[in-house]
mmCIF file of C-alpha atoms in Angstrom:
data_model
loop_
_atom_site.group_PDB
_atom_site.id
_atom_site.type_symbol
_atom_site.label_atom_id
_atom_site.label_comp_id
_atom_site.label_asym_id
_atom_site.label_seq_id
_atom_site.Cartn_x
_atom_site.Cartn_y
_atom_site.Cartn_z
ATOM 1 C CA UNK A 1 61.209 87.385 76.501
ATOM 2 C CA UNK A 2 60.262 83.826 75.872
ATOM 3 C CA UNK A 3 62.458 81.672 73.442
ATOM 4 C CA UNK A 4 62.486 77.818 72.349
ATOM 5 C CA UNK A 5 65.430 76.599 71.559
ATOM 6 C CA UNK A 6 66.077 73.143 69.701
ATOM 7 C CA UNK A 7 69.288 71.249 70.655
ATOM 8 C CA UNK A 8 71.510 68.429 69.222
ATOM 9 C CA UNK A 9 72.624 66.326 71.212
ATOM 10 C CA UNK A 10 76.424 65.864 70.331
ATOM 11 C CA UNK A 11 78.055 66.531 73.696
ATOM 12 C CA UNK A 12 78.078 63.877 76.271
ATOM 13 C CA UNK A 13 77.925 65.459 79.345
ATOM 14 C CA UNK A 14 80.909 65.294 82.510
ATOM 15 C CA UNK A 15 80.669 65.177 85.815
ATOM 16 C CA UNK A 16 82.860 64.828 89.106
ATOM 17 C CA UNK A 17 82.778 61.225 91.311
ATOM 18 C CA UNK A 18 84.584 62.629 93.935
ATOM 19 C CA UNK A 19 85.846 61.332 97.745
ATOM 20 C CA UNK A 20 86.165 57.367 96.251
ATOM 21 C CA UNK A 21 88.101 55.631 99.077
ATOM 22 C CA UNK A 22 90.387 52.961 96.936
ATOM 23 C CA UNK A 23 92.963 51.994 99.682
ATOM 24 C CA UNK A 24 92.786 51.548 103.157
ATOM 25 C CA UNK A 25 96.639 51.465 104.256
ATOM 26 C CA UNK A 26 99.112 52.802 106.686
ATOM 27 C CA UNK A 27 101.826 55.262 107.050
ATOM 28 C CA UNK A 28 105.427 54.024 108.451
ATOM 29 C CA UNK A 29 103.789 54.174 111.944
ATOM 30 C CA UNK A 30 101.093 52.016 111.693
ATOM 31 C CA UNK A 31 98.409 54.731 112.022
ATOM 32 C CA UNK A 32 95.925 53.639 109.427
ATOM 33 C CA UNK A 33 95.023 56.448 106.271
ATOM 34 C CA UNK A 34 92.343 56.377 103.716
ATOM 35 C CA UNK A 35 93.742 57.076 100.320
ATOM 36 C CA UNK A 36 90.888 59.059 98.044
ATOM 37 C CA UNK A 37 90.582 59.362 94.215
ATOM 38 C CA UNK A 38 88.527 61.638 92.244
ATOM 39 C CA UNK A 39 87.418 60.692 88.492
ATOM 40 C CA UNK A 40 85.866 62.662 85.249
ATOM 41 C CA UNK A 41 83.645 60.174 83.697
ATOM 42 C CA UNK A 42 81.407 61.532 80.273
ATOM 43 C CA UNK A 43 77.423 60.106 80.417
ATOM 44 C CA UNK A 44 76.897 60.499 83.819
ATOM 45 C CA UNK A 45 73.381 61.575 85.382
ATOM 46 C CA UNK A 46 74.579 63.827 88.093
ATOM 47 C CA UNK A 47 71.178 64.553 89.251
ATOM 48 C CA UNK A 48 69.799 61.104 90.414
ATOM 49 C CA UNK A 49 71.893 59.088 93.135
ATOM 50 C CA UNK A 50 73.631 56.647 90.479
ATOM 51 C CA UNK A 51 77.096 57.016 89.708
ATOM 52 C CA UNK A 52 76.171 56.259 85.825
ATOM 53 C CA UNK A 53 73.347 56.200 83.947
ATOM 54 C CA UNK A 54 71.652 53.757 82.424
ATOM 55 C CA UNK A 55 71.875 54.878 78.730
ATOM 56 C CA UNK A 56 75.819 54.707 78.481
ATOM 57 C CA UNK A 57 77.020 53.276 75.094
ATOM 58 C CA UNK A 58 77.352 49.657 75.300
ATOM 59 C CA UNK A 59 81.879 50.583 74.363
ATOM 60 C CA UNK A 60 83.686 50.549 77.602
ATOM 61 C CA UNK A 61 86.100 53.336 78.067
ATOM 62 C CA UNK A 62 89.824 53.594 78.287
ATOM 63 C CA UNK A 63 91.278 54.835 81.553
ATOM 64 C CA UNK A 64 93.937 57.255 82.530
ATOM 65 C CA UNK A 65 95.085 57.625 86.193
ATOM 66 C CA UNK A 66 96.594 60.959 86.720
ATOM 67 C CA UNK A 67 99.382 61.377 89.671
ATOM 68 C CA UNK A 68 99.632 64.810 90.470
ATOM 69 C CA UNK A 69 103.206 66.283 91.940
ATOM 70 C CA UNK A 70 104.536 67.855 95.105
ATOM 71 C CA UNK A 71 108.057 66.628 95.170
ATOM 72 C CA UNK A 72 106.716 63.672 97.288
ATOM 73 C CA UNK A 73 105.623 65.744 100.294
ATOM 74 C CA UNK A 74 102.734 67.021 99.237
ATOM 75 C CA UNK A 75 99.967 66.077 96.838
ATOM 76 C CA UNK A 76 96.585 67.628 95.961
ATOM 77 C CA UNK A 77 94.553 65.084 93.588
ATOM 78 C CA UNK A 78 91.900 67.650 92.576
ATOM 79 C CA UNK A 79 94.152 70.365 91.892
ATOM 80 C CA UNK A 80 94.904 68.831 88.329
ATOM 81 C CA UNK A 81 91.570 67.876 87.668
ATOM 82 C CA UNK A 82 90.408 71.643 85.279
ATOM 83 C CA UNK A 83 93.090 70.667 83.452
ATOM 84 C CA UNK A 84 92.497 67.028 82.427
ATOM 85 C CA UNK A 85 88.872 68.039 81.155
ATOM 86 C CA UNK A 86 89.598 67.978 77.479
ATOM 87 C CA UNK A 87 91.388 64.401 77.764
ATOM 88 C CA UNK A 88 87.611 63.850 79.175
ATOM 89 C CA UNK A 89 86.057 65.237 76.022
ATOM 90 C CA UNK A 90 88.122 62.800 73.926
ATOM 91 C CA UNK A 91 86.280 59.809 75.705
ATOM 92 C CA UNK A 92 88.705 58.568 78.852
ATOM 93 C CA UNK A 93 87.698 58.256 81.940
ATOM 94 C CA UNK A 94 90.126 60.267 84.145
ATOM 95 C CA UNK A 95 91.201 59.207 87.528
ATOM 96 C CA UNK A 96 93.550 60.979 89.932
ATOM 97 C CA UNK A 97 94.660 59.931 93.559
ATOM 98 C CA UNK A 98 96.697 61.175 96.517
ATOM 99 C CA UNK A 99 99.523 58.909 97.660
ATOM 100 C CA UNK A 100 100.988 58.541 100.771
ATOM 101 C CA UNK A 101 103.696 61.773 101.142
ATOM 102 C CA UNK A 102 107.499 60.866 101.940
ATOM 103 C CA UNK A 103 106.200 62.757 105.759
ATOM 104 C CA UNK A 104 104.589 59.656 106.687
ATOM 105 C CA UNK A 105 105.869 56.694 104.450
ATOM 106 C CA UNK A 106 108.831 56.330 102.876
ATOM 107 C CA UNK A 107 109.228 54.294 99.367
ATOM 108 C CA UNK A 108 108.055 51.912 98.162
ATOM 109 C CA UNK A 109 104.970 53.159 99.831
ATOM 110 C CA UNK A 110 103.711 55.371 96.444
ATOM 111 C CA UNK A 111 104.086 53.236 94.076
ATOM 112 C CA UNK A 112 102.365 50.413 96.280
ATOM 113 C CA UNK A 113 99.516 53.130 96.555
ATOM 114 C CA UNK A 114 99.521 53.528 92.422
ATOM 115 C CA UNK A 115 99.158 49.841 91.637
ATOM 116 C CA UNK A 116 96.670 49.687 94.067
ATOM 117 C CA UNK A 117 94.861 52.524 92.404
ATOM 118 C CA UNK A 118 95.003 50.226 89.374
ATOM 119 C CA UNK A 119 93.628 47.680 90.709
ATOM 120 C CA UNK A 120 90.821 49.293 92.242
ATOM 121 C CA UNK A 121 89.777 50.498 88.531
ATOM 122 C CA UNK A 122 90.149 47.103 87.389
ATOM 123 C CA UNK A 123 87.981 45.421 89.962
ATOM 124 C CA UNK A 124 84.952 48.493 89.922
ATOM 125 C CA UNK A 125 85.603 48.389 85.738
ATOM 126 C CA UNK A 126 81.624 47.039 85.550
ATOM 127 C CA UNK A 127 80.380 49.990 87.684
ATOM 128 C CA UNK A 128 82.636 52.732 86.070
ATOM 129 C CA UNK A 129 82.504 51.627 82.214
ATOM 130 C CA UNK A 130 85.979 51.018 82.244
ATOM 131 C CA UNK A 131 88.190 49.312 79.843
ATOM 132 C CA UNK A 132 90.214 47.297 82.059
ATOM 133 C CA UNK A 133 92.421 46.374 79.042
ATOM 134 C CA UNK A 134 93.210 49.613 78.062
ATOM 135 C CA UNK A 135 94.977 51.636 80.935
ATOM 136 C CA UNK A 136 97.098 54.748 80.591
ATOM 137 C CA UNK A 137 98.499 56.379 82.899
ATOM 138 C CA UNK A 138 99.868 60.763 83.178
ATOM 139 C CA UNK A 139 102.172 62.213 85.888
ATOM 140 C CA UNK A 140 103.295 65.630 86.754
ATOM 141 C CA UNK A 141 106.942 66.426 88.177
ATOM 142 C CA UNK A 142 107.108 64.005 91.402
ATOM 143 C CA UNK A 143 103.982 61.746 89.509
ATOM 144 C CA UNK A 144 105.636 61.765 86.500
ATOM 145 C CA UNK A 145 108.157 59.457 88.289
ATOM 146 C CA UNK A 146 105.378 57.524 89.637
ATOM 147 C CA UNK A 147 103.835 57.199 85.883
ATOM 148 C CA UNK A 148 107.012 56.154 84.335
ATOM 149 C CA UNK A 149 107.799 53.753 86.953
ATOM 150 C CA UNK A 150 104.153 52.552 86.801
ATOM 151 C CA UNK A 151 104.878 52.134 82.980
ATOM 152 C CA UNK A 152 107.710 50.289 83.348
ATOM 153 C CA UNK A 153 105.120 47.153 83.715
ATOM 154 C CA UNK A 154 107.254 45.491 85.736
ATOM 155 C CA UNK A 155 106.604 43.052 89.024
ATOM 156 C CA UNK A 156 107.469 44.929 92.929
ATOM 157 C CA UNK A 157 108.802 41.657 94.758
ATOM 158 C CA UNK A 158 112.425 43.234 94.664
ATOM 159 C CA UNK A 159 110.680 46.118 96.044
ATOM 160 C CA UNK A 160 109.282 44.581 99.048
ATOM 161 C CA UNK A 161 105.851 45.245 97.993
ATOM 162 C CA UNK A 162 102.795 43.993 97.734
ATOM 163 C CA UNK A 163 101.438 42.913 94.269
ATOM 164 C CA UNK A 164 105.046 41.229 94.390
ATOM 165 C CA UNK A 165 104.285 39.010 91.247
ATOM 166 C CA UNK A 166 101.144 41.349 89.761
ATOM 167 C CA UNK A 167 102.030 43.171 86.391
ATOM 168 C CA UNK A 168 100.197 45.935 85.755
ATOM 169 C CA UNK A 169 100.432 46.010 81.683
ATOM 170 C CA UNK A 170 99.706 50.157 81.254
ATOM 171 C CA UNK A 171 99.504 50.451 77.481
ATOM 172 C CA UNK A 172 100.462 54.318 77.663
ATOM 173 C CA UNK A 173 102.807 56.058 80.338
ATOM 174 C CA UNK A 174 103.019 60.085 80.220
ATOM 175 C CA UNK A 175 105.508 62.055 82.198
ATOM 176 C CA UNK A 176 105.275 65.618 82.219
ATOM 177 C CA UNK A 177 108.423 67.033 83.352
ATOM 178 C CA UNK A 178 108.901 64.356 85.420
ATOM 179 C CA UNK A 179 112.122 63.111 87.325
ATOM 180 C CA UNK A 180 113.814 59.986 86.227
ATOM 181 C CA UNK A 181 117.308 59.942 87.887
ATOM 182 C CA UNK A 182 116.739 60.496 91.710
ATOM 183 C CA UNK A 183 120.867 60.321 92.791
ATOM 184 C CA UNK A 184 121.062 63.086 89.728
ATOM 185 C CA UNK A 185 118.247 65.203 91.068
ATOM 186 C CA UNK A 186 119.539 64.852 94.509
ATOM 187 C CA UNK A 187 122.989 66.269 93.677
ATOM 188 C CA UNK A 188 121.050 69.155 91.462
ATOM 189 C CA UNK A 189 119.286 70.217 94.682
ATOM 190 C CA UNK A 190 122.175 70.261 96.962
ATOM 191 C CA UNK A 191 124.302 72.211 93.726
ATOM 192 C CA UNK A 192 121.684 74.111 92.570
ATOM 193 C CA UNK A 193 119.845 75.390 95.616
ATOM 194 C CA UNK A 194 117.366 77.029 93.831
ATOM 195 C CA UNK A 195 113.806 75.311 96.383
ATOM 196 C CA UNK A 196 115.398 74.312 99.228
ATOM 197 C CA UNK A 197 118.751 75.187 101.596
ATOM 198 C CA UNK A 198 119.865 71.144 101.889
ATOM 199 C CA UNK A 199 123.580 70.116 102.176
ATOM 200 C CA UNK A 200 123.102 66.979 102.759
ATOM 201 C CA UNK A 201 121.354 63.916 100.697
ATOM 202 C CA UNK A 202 119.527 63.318 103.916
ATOM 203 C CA UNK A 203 117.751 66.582 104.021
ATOM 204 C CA UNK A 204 116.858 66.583 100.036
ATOM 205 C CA UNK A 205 113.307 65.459 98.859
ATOM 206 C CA UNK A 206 114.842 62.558 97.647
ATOM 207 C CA UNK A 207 116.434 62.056 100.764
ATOM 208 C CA UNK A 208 112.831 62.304 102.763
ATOM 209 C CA UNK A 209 111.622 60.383 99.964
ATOM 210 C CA UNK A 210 113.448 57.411 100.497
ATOM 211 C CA UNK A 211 115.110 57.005 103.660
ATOM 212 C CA UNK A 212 117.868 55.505 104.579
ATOM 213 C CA UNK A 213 121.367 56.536 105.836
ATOM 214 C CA UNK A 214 124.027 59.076 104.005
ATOM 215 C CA UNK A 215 126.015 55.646 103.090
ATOM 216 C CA UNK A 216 122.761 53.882 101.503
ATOM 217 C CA UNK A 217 120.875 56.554 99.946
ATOM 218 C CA UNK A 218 122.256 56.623 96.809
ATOM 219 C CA UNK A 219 121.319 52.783 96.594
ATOM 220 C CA UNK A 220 117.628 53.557 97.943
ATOM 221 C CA UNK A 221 117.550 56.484 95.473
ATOM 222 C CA UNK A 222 118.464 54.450 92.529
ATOM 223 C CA UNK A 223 116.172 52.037 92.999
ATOM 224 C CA UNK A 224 113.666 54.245 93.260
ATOM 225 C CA UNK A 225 113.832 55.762 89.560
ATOM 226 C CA UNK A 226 112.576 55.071 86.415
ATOM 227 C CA UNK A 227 115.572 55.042 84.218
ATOM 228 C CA UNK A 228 116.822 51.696 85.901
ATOM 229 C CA UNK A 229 113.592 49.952 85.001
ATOM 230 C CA UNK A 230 113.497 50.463 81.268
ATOM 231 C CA UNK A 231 112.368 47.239 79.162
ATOM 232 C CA UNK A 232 111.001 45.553 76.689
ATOM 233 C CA UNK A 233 107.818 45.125 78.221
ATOM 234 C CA UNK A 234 107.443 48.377 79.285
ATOM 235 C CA UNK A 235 104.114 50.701 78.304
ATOM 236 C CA UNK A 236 104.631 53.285 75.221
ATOM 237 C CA UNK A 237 106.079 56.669 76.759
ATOM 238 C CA UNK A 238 105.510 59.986 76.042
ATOM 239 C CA UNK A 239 107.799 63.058 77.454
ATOM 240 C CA UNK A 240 107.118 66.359 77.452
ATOM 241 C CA UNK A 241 110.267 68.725 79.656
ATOM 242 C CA UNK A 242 110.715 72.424 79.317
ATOM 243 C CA UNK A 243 114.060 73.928 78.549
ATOM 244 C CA UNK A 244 114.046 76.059 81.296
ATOM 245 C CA UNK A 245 112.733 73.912 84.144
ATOM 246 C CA UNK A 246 114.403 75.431 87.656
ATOM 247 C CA UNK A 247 113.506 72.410 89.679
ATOM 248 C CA UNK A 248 113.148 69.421 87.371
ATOM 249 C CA UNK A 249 115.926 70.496 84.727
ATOM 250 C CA UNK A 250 115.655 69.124 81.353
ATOM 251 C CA UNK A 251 118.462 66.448 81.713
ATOM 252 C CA UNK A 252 116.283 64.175 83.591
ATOM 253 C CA UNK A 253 113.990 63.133 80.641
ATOM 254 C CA UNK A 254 117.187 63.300 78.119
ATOM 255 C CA UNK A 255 119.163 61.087 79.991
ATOM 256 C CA UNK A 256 116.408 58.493 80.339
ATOM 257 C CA UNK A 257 115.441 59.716 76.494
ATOM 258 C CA UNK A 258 119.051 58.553 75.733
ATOM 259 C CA UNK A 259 118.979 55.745 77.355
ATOM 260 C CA UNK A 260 116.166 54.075 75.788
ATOM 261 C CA UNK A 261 117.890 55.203 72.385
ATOM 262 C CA UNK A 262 121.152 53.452 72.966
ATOM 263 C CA UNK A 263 118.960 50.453 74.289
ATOM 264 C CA UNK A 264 117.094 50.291 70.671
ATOM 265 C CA UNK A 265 114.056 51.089 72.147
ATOM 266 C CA UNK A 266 113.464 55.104 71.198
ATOM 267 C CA UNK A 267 110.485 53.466 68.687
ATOM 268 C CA UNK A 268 108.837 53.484 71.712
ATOM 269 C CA UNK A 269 109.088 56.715 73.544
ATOM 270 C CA UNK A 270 107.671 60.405 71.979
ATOM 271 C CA UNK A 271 109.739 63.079 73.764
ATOM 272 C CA UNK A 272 108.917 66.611 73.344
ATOM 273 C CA UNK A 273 111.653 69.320 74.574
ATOM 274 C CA UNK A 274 108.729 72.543 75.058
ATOM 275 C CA UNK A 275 110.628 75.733 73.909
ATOM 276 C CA UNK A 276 111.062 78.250 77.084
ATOM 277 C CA UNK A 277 108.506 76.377 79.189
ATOM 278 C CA UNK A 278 109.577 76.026 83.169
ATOM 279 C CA UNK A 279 108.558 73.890 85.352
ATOM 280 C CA UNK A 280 104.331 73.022 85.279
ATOM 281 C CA UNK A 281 104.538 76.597 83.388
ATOM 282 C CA UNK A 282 101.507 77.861 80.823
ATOM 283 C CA UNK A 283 103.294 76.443 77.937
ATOM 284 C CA UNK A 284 102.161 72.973 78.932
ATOM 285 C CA UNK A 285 98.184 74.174 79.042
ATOM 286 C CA UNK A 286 98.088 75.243 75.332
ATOM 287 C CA UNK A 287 96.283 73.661 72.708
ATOM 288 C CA UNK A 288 99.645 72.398 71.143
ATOM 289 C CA UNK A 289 100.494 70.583 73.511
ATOM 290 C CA UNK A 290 96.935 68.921 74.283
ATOM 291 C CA UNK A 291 96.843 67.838 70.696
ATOM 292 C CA UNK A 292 100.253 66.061 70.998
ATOM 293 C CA UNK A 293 99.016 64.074 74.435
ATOM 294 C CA UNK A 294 95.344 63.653 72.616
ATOM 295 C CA UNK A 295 97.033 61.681 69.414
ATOM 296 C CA UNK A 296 99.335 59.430 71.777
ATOM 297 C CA UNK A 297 96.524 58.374 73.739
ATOM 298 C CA UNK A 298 94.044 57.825 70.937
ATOM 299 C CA UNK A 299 97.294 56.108 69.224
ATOM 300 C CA UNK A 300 97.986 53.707 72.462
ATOM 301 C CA UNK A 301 94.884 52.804 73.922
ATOM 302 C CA UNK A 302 91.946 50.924 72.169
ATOM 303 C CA UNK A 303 88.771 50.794 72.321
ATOM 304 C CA UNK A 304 86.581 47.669 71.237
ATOM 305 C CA UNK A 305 89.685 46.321 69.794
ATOM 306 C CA UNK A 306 90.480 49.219 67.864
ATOM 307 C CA UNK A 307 92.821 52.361 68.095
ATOM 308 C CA UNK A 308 90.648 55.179 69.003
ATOM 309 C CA UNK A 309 91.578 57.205 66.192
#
């Protein structure tokens, strides 16, 4: 049976850039990595050997850089990617990256390797339609750390780091139960021992994470998190933490919820406690809670000079 069909054209079409070398670093050891980021970018002609096409609107597109998790020893970029479609739909172009694991480098190392992931959008924002003014940026568990300390917009020379002086200036920062107290999560996994059998800080994630002795983790851990960062400057956050999260429990984003609060500042964070949702759990792949993460995005990042709204 033979058919014509006639067909409007409302749907921009999406399409995988995949294996995108960014950094060129290396781990504690010196041996050399390539760090690789994947990105979901609308209007792109998939069958010709262009990355875009040559009819894409003349509006640049905001950016989000997605961190996946993994409790800093592990990290699958990709993995996240079925997921972050529909924030594709809405008109972002989606970028996520692996980071060097705690394994092979200890911090600073991954948030080095997020700035630089930054900056490689910025300086490839001709070839990629990008916005470069209007960056968010979306974390899971160990990346929602990353994000929020990413969104904290702040400068890495008391880190050691490079981009010592750079700011980043993210407009949007979104942690999904992410960790924001590291010393707190530390003592939760030795207490708790719900994933892993350590006694010790040493032998805790945030132990491998950040290094160190018994007697100076708890400084290297502090530095390390979020909730001493918080300031003025800082991007517009949103939260969203289950009430039954095993791993990443629901005090982490209340304390630095709190925090922000008693610093006058809760005008700019959105926190969302999810009703019986664990940890990375269904609850946070409904449509409730993508229309709460599409209307803070289209609220913080602009296009053309105006909210995308």
């Amino acid at each position: 049976m033979k058919k014509t069909i006639n067909v409007e054209n409302k749907r921009k079409a999406i399409s995988l850039v995949d294996d995108i070398i960014y950094s060129k670093t290396s781990n504690d050891n010196g041996d050399s990595v390539n760090l690789y980021m994947s990105m979901l970018i609308q209007n792109v002609n998939v069958e010709r050997k262009i990355i875009v096409s040559e009819k894409l609107d003349t509006q640049k597109q905001p950016v989000i850089l997605c961190i996946p998790g993994g409790g800093f020893t592990h990290c699958a970029r990709n993995r996240i990617l079925p997921e972050l479609q529909f924030l594709a739909e809405e008109g972002y172009v989606i970028a996520t990256i692996d980071y060097r694991l705690s394994s092979s480098a200890k911090f600073p190392a991954q948030i080095e390797d997020v700035y630089t992931a930054i900056k490689y959008l910025k300086d490839h924002s001709n070839q990629y339609n990008i916005d470069e003014e209007n960056i968010g940026i979306l974390g899971r568990s160990a990346g929602g750390c990353l994000s929020l300390m990413a969104g904290m917009n702040m400068t890495l020379d008391n880190l050691g780091c490079k981009y010592g002086e750079e700011i980043l200036n993210i407009k949007a920062a979104c942690s999904m139960y992410g960790i924001t107290d590291l010393p707190l999560w530390m003592e939760y996994e030795i207490k708790n021992q719900y994933f892993s059998n350590a006694k010790f800080s040493m032998e805790t994630l945030v132990g491998k994470y950040v290094g160190g002795t018994e007697s100076t983790i708890l400084e290297y851990a502090s530095k390390a998190s979020p909730i001493q960062y918080i300031n003025i400057d800082m991007a517009n956050i949103l939260i969203l933490h289950g009430d039954n999260d095993p791993i990443v429990p629901l005090q982490q984003s209340e304390k630095f919820y709190n925090k922000m609060k008693k610093m006058g500042m809760d005008e700019k964070i959105d926190f969302y406690t999810v009703s019986n949702a664990g940890h990375g759990s269904k609850e946070f792949f409904q449509n409730e809670i993508k229309s709460i993460m599409i209307d803070y995005f289209k609220k913080q990042l602009k296009v053309g000079g105006k909210n995308n709204e």
